[in-house]
mmCIF file with all atom_site columns, N, CA and C in Angstrom:
data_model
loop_
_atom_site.group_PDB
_atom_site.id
_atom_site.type_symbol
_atom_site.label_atom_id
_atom_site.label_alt_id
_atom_site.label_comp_id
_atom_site.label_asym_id
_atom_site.label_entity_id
_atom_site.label_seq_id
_atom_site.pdbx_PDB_ins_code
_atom_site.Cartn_x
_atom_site.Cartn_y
_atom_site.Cartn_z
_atom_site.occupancy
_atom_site.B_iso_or_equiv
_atom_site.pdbx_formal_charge
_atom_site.auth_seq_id
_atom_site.auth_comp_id
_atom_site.auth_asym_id
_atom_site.auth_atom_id
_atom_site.pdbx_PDB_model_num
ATOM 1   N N  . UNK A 1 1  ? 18.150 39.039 -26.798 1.00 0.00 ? 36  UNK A N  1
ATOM 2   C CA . UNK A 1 1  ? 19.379 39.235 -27.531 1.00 0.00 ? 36  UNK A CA 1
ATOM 3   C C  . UNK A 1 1  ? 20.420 38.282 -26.957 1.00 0.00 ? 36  UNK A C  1
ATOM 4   N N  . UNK A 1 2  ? 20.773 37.388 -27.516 1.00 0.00 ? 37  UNK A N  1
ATOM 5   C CA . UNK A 1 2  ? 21.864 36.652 -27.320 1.00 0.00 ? 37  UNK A CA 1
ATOM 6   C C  . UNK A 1 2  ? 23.454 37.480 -27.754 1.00 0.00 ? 37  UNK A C  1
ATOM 7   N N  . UNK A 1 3  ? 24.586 36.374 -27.033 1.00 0.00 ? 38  UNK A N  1
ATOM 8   C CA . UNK A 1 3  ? 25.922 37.491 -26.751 1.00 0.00 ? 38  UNK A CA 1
ATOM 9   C C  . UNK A 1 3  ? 26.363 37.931 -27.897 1.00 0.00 ? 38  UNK A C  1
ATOM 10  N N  . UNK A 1 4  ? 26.381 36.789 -29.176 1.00 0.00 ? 39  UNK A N  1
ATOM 11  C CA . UNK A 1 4  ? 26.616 37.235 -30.611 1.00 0.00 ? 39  UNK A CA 1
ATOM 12  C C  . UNK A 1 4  ? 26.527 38.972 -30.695 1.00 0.00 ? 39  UNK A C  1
ATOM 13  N N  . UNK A 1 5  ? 24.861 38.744 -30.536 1.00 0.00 ? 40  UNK A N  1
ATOM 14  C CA . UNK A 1 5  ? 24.292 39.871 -30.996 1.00 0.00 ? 40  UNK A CA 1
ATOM 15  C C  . UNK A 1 5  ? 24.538 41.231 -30.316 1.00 0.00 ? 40  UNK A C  1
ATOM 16  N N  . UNK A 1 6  ? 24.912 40.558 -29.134 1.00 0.00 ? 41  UNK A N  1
ATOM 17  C CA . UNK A 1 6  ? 25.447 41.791 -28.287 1.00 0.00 ? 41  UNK A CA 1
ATOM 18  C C  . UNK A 1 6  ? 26.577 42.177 -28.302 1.00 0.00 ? 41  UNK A C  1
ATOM 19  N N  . UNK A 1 7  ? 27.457 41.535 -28.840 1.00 0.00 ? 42  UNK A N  1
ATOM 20  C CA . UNK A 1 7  ? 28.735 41.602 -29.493 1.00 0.00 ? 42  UNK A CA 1
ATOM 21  C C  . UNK A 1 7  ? 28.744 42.430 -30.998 1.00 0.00 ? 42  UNK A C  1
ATOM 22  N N  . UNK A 1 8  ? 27.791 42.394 -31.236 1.00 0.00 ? 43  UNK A N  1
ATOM 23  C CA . UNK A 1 8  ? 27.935 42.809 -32.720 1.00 0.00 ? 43  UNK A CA 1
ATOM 24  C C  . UNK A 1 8  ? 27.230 44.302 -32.133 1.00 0.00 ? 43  UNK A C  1
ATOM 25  N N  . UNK A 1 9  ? 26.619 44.674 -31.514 1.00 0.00 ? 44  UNK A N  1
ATOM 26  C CA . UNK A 1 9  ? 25.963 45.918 -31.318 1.00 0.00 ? 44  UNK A CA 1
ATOM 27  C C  . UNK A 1 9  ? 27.268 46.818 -30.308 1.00 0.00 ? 44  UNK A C  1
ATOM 28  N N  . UNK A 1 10 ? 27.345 45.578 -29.419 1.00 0.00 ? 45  UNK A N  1
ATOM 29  C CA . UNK A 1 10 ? 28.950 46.727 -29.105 1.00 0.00 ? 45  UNK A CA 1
ATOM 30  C C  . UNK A 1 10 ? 29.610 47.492 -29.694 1.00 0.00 ? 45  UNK A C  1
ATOM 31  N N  . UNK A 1 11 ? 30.409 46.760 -30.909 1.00 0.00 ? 46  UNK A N  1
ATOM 32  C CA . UNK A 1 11 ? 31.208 47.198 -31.779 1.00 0.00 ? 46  UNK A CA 1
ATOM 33  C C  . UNK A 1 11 ? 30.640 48.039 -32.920 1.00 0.00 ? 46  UNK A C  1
ATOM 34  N N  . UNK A 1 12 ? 29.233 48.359 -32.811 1.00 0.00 ? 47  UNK A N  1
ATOM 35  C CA . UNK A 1 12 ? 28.762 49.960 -33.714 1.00 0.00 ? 47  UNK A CA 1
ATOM 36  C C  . UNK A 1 12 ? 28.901 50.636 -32.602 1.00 0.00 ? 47  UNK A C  1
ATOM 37  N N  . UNK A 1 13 ? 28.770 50.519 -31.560 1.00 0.00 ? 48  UNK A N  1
ATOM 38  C CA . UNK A 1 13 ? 28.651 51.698 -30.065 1.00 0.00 ? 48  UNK A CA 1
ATOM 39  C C  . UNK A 1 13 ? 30.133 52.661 -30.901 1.00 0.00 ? 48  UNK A C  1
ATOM 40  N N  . UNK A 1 14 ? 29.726 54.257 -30.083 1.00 0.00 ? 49  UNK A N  1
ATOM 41  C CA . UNK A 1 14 ? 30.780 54.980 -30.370 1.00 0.00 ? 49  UNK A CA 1
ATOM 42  C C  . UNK A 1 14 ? 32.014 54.176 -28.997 1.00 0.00 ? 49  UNK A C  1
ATOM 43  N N  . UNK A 1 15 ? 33.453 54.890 -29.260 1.00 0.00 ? 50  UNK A N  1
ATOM 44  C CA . UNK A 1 15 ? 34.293 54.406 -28.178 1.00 0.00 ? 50  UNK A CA 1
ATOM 45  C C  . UNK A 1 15 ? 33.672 54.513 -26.923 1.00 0.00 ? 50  UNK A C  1
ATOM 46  N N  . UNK A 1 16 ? 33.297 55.940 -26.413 1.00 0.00 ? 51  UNK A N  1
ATOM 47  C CA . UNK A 1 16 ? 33.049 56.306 -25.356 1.00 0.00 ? 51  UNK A CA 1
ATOM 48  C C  . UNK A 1 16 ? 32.006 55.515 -24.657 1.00 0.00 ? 51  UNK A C  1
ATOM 49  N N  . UNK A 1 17 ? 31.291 55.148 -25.436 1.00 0.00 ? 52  UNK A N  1
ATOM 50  C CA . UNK A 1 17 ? 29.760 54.393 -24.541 1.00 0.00 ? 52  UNK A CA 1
ATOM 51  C C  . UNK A 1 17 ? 30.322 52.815 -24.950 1.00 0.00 ? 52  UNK A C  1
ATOM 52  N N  . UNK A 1 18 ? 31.441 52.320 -25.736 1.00 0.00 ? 53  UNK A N  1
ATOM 53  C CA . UNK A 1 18 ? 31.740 50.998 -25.237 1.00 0.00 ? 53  UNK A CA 1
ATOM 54  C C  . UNK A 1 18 ? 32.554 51.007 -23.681 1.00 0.00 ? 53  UNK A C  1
ATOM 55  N N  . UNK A 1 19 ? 33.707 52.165 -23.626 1.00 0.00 ? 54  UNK A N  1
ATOM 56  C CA . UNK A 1 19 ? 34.148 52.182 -22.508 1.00 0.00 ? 54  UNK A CA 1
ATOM 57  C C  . UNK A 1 19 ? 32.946 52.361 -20.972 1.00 0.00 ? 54  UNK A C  1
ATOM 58  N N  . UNK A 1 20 ? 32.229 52.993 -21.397 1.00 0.00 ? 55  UNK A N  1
ATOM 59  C CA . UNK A 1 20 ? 30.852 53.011 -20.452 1.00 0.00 ? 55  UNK A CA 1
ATOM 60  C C  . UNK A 1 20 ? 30.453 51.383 -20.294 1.00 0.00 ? 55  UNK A C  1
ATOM 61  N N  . UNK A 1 21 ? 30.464 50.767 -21.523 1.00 0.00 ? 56  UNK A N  1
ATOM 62  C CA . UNK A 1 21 ? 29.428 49.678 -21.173 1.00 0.00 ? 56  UNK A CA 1
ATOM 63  C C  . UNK A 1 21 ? 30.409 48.224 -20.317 1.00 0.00 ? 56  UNK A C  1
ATOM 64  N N  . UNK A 1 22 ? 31.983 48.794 -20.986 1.00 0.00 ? 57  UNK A N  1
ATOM 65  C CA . UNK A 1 22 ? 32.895 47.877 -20.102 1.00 0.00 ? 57  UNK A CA 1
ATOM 66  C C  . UNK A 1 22 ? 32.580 48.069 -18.499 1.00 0.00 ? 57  UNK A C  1
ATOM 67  N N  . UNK A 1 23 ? 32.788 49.568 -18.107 1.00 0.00 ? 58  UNK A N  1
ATOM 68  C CA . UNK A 1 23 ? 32.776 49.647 -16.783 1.00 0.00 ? 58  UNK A CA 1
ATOM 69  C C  . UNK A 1 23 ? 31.668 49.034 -16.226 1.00 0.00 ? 58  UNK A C  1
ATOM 70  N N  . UNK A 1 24 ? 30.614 49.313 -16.751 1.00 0.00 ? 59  UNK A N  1
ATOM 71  C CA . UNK A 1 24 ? 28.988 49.104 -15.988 1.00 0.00 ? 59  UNK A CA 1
ATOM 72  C C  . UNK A 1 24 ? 29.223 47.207 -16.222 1.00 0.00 ? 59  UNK A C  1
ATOM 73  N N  . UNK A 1 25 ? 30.064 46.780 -16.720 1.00 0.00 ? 60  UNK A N  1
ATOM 74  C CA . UNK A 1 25 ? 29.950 44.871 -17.007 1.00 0.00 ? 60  UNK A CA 1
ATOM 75  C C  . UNK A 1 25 ? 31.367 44.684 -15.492 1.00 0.00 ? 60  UNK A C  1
ATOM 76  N N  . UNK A 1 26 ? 32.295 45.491 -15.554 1.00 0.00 ? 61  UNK A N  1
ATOM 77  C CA . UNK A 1 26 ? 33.194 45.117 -14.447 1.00 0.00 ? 61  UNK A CA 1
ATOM 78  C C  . UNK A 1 26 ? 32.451 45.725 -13.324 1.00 0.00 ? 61  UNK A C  1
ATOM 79  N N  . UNK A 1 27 ? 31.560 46.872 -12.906 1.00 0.00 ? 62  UNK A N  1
ATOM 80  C CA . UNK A 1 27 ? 31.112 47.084 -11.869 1.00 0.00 ? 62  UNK A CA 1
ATOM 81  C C  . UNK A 1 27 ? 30.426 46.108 -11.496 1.00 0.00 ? 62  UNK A C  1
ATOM 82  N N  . UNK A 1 28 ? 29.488 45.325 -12.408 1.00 0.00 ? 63  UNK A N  1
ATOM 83  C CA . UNK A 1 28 ? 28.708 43.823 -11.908 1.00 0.00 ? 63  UNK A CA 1
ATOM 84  C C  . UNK A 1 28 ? 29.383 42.686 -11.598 1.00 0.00 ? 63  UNK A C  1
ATOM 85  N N  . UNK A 1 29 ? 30.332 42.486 -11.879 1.00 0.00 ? 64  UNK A N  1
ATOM 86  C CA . UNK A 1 29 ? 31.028 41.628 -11.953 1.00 0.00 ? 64  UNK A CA 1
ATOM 87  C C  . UNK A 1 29 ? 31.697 41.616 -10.586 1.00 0.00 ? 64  UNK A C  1
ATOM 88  N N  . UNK A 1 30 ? 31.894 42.491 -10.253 1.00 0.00 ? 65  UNK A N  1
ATOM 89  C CA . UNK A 1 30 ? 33.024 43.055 -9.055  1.00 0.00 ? 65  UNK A CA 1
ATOM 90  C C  . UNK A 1 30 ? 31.594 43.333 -7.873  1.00 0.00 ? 65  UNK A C  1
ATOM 91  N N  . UNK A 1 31 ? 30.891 43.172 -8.258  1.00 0.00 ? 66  UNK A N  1
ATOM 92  C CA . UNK A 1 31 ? 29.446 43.066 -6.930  1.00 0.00 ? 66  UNK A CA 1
ATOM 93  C C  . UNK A 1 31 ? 28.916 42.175 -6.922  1.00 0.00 ? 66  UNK A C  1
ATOM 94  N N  . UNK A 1 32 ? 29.262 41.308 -7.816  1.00 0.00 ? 67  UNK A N  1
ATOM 95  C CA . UNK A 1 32 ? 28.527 39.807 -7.907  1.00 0.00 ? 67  UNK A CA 1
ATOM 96  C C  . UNK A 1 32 ? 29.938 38.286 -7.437  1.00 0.00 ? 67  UNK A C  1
ATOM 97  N N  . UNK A 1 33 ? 30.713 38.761 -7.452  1.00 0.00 ? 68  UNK A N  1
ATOM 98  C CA . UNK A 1 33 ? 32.183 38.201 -6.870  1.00 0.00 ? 68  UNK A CA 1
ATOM 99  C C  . UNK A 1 33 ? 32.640 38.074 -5.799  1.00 0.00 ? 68  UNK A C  1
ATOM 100 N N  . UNK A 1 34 ? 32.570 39.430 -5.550  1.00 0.00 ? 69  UNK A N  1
ATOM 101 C CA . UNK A 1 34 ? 33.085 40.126 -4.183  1.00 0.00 ? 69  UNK A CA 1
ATOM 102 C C  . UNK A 1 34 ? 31.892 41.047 -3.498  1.00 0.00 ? 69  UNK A C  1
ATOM 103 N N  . UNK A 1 35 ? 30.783 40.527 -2.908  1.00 0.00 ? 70  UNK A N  1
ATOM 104 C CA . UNK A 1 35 ? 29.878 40.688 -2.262  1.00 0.00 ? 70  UNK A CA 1
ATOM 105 C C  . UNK A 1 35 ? 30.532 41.477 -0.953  1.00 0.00 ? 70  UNK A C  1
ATOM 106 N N  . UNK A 1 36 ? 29.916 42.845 -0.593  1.00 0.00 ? 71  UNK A N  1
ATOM 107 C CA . UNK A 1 36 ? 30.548 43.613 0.431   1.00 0.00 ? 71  UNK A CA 1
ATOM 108 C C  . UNK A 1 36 ? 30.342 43.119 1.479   1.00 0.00 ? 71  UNK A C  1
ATOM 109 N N  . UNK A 1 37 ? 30.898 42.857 2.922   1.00 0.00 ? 72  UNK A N  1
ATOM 110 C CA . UNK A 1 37 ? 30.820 42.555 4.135   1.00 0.00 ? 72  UNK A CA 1
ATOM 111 C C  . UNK A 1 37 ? 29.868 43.915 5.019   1.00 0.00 ? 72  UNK A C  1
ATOM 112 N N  . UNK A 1 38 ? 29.084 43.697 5.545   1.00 0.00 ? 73  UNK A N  1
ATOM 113 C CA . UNK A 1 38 ? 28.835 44.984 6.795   1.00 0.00 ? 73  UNK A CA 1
ATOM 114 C C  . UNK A 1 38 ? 29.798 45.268 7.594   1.00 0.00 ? 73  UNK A C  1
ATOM 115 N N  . UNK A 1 39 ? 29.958 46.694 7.827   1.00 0.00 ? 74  UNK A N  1
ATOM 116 C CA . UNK A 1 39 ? 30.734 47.125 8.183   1.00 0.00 ? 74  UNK A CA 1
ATOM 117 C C  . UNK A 1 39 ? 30.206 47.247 10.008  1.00 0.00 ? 74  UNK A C  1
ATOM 118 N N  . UNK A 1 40 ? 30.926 46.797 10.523  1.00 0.00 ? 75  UNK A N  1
ATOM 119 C CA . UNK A 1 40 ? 30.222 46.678 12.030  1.00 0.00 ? 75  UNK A CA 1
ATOM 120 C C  . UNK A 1 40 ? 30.072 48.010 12.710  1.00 0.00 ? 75  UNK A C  1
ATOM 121 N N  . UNK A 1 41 ? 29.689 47.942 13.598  1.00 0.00 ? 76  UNK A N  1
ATOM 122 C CA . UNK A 1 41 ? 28.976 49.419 14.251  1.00 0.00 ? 76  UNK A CA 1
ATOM 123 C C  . UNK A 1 41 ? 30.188 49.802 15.379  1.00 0.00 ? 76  UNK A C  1
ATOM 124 N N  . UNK A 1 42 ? 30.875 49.117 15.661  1.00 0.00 ? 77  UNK A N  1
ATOM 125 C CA . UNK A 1 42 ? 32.092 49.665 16.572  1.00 0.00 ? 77  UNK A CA 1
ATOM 126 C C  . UNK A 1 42 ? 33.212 50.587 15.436  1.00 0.00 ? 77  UNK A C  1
ATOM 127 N N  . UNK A 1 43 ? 33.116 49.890 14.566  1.00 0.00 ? 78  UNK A N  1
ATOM 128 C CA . UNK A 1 43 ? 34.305 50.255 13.513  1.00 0.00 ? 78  UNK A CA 1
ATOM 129 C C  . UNK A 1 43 ? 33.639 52.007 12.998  1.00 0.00 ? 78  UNK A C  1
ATOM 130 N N  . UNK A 1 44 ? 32.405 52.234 12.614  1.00 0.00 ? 79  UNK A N  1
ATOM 131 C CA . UNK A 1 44 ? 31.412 53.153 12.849  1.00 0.00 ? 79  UNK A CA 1
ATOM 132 C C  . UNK A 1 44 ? 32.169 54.299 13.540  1.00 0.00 ? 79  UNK A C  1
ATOM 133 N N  . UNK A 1 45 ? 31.867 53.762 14.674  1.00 0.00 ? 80  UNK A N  1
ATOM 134 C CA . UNK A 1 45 ? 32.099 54.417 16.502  1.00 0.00 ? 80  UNK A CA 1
ATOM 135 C C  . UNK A 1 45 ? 33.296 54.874 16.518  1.00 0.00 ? 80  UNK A C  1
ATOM 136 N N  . UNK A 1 46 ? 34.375 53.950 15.881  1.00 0.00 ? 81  UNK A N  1
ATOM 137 C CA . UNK A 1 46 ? 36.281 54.526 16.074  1.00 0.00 ? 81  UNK A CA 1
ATOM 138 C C  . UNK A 1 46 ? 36.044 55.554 14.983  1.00 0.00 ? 81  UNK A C  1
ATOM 139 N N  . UNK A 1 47 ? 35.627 55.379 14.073  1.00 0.00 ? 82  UNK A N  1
ATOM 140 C CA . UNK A 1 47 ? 35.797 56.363 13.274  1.00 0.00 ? 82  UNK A CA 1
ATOM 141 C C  . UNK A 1 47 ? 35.254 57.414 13.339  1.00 0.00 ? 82  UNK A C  1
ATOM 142 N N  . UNK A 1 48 ? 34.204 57.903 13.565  1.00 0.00 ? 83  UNK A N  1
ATOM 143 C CA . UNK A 1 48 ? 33.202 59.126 14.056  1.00 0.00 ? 83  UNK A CA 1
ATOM 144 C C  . UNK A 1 48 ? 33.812 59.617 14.551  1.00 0.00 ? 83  UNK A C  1
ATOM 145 N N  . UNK A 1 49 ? 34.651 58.497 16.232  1.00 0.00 ? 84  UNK A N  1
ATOM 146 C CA . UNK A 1 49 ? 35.784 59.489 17.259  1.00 0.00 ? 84  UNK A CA 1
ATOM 147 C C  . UNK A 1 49 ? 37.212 60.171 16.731  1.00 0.00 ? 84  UNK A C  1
ATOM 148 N N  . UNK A 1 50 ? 37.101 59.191 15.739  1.00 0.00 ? 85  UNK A N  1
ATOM 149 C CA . UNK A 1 50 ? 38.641 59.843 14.762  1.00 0.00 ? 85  UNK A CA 1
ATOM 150 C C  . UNK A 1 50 ? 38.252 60.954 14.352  1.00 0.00 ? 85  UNK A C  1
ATOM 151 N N  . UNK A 1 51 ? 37.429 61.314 13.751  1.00 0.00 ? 86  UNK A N  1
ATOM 152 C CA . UNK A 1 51 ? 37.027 62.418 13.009  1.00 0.00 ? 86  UNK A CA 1
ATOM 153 C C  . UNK A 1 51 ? 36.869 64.072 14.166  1.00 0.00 ? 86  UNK A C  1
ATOM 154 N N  . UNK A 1 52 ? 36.377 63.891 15.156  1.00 0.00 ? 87  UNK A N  1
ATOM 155 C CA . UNK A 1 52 ? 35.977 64.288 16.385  1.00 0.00 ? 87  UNK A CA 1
ATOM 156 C C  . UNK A 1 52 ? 37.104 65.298 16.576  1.00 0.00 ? 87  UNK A C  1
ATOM 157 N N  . UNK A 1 53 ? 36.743 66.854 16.689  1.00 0.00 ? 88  UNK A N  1
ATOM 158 C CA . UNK A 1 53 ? 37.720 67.815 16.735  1.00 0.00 ? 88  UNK A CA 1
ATOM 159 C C  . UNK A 1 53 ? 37.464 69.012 17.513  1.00 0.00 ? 88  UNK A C  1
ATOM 160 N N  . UNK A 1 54 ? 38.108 69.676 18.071  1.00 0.00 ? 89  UNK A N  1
ATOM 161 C CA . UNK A 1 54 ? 37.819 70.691 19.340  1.00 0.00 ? 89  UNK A CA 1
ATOM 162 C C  . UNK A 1 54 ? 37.124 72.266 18.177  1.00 0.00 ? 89  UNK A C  1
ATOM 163 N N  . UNK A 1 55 ? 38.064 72.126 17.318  1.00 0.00 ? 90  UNK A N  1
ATOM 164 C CA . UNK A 1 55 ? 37.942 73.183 16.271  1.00 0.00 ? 90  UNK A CA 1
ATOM 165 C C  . UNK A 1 55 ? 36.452 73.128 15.613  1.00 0.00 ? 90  UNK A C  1
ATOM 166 N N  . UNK A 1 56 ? 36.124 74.495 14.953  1.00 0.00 ? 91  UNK A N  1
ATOM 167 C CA . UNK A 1 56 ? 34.843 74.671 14.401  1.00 0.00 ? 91  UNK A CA 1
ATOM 168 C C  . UNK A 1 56 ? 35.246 74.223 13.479  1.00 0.00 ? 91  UNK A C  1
ATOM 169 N N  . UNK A 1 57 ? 34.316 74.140 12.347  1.00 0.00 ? 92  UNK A N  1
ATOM 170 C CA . UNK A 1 57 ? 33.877 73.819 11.067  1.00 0.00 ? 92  UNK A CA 1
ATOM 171 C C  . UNK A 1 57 ? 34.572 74.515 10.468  1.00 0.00 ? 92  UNK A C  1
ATOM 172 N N  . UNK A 1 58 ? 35.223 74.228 9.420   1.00 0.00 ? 93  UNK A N  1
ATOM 173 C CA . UNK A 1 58 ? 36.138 75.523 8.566   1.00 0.00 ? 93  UNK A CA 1
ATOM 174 C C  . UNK A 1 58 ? 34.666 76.389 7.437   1.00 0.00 ? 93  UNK A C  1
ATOM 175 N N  . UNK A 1 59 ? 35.228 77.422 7.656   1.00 0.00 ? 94  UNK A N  1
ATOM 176 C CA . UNK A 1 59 ? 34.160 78.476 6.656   1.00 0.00 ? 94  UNK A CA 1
ATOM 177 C C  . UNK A 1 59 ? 34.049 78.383 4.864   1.00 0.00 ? 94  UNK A C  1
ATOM 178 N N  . UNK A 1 60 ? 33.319 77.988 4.112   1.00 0.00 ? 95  UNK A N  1
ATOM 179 C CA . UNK A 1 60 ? 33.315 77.727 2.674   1.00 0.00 ? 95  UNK A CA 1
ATOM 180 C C  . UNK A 1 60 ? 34.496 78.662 2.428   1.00 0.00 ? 95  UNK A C  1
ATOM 181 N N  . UNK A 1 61 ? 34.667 79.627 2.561   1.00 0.00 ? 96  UNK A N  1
ATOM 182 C CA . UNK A 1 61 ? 36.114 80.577 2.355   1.00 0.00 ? 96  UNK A CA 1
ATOM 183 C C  . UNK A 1 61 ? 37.351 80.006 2.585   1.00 0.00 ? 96  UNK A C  1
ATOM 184 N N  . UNK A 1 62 ? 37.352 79.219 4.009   1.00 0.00 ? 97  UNK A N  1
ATOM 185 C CA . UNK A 1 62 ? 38.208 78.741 4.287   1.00 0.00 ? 97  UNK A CA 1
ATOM 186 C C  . UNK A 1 62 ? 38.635 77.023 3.436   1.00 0.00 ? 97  UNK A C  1
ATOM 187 N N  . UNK A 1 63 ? 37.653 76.989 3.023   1.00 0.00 ? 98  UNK A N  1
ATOM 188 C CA . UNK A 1 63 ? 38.072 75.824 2.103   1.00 0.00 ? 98  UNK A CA 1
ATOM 189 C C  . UNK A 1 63 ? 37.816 75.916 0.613   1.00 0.00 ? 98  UNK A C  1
ATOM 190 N N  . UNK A 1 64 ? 37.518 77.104 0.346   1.00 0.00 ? 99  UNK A N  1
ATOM 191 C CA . UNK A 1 64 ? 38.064 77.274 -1.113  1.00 0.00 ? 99  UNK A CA 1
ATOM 192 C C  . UNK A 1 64 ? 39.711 77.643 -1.496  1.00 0.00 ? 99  UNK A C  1
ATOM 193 N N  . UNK A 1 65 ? 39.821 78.043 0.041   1.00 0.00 ? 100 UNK A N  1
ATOM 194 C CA . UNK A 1 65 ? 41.227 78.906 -0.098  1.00 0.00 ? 100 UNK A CA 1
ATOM 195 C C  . UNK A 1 65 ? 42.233 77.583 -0.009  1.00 0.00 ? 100 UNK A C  1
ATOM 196 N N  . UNK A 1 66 ? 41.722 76.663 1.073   1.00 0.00 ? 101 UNK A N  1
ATOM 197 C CA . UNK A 1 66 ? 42.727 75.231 1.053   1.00 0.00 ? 101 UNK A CA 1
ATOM 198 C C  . UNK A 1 66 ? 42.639 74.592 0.107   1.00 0.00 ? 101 UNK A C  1
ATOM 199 N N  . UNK A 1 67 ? 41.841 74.623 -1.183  1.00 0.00 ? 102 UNK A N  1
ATOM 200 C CA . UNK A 1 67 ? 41.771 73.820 -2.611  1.00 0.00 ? 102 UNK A CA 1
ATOM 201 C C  . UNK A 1 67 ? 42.914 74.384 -3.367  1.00 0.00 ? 102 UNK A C  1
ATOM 202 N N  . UNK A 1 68 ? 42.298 75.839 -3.227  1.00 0.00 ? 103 UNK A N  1
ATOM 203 C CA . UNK A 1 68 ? 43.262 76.974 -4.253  1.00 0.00 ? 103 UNK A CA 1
ATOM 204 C C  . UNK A 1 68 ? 44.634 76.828 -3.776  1.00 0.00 ? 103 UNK A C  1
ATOM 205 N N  . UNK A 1 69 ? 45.102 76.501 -2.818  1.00 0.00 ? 104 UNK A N  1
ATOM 206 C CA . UNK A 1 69 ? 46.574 76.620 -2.128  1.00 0.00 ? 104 UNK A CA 1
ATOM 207 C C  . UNK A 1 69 ? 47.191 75.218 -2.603  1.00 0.00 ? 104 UNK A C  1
ATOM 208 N N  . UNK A 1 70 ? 46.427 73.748 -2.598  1.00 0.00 ? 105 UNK A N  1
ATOM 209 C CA . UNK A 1 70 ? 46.245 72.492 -3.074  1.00 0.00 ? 105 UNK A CA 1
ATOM 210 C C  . UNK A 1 70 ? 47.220 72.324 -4.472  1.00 0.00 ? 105 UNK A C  1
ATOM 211 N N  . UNK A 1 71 ? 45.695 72.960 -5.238  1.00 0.00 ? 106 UNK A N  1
ATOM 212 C CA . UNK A 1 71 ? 45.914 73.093 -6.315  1.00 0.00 ? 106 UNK A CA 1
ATOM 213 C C  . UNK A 1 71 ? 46.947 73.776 -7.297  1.00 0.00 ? 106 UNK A C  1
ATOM 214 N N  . UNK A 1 72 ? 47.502 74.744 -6.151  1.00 0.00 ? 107 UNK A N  1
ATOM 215 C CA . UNK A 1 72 ? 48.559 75.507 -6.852  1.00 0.00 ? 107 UNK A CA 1
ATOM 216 C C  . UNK A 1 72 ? 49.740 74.777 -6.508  1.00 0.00 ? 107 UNK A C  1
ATOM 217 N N  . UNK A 1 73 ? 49.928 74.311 -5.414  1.00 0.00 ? 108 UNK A N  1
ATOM 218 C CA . UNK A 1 73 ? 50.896 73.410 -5.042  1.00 0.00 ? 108 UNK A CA 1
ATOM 219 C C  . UNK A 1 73 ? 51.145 72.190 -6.316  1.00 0.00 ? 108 UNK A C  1
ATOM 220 N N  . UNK A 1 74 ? 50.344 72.108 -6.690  1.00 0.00 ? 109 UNK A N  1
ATOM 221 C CA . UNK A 1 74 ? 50.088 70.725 -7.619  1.00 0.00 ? 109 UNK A CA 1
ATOM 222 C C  . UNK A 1 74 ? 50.841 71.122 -8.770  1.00 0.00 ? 109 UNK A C  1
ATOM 223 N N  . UNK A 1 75 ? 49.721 71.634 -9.135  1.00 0.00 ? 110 UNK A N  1
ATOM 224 C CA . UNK A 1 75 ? 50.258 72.053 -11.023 1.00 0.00 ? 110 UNK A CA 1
ATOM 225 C C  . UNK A 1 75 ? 50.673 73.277 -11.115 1.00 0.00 ? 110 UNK A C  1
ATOM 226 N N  . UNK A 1 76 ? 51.323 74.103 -10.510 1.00 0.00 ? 111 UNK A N  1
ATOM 227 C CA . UNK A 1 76 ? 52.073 75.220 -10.656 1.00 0.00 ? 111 UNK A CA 1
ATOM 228 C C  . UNK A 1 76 ? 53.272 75.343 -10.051 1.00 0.00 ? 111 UNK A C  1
ATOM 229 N N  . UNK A 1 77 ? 53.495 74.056 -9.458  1.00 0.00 ? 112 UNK A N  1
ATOM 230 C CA . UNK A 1 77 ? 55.457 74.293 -9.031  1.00 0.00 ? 112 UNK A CA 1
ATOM 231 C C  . UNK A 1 77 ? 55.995 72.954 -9.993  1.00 0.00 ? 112 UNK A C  1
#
């Protein structure tokens, strides 16, 4: 299929799956451009230690309740 033709099949696509087919053409585009760097293993290391906390794990309770508190903050004031 040449672009014509792929041009012409675009434009029967419903909206939604042209907006699909834009993204999936800028996601290539944007990985074929801008090729990711490795991320080095010290940078790794600072961050793991950033994360690094005396405190337990919060309890699924405890973080449904910090969404719900979030969320109300958000769209209810």
């Amino acid at each position: 299929m040449d672009w014509q033709e792929l041009r012409k099949e675009a434009y029967n696509l419903p909206v939604y799956e042209r907006l699909l087919l834009v993204e999936a053409i800028i996601r290539s585009l944007s990985n074929e451009l801008r090729p990711k760097e490795p991320i080095p293993d010290e940078v790794w290391e600072r961050l793991r230690g950033g994360l690094k906390t005396d405190k337990p794990s919060p309890e699924d309770e405890d973080i449904e309740a910090m969404k719900y508190e979030r969320l109300s903050e958000k769209y209810l004031k």
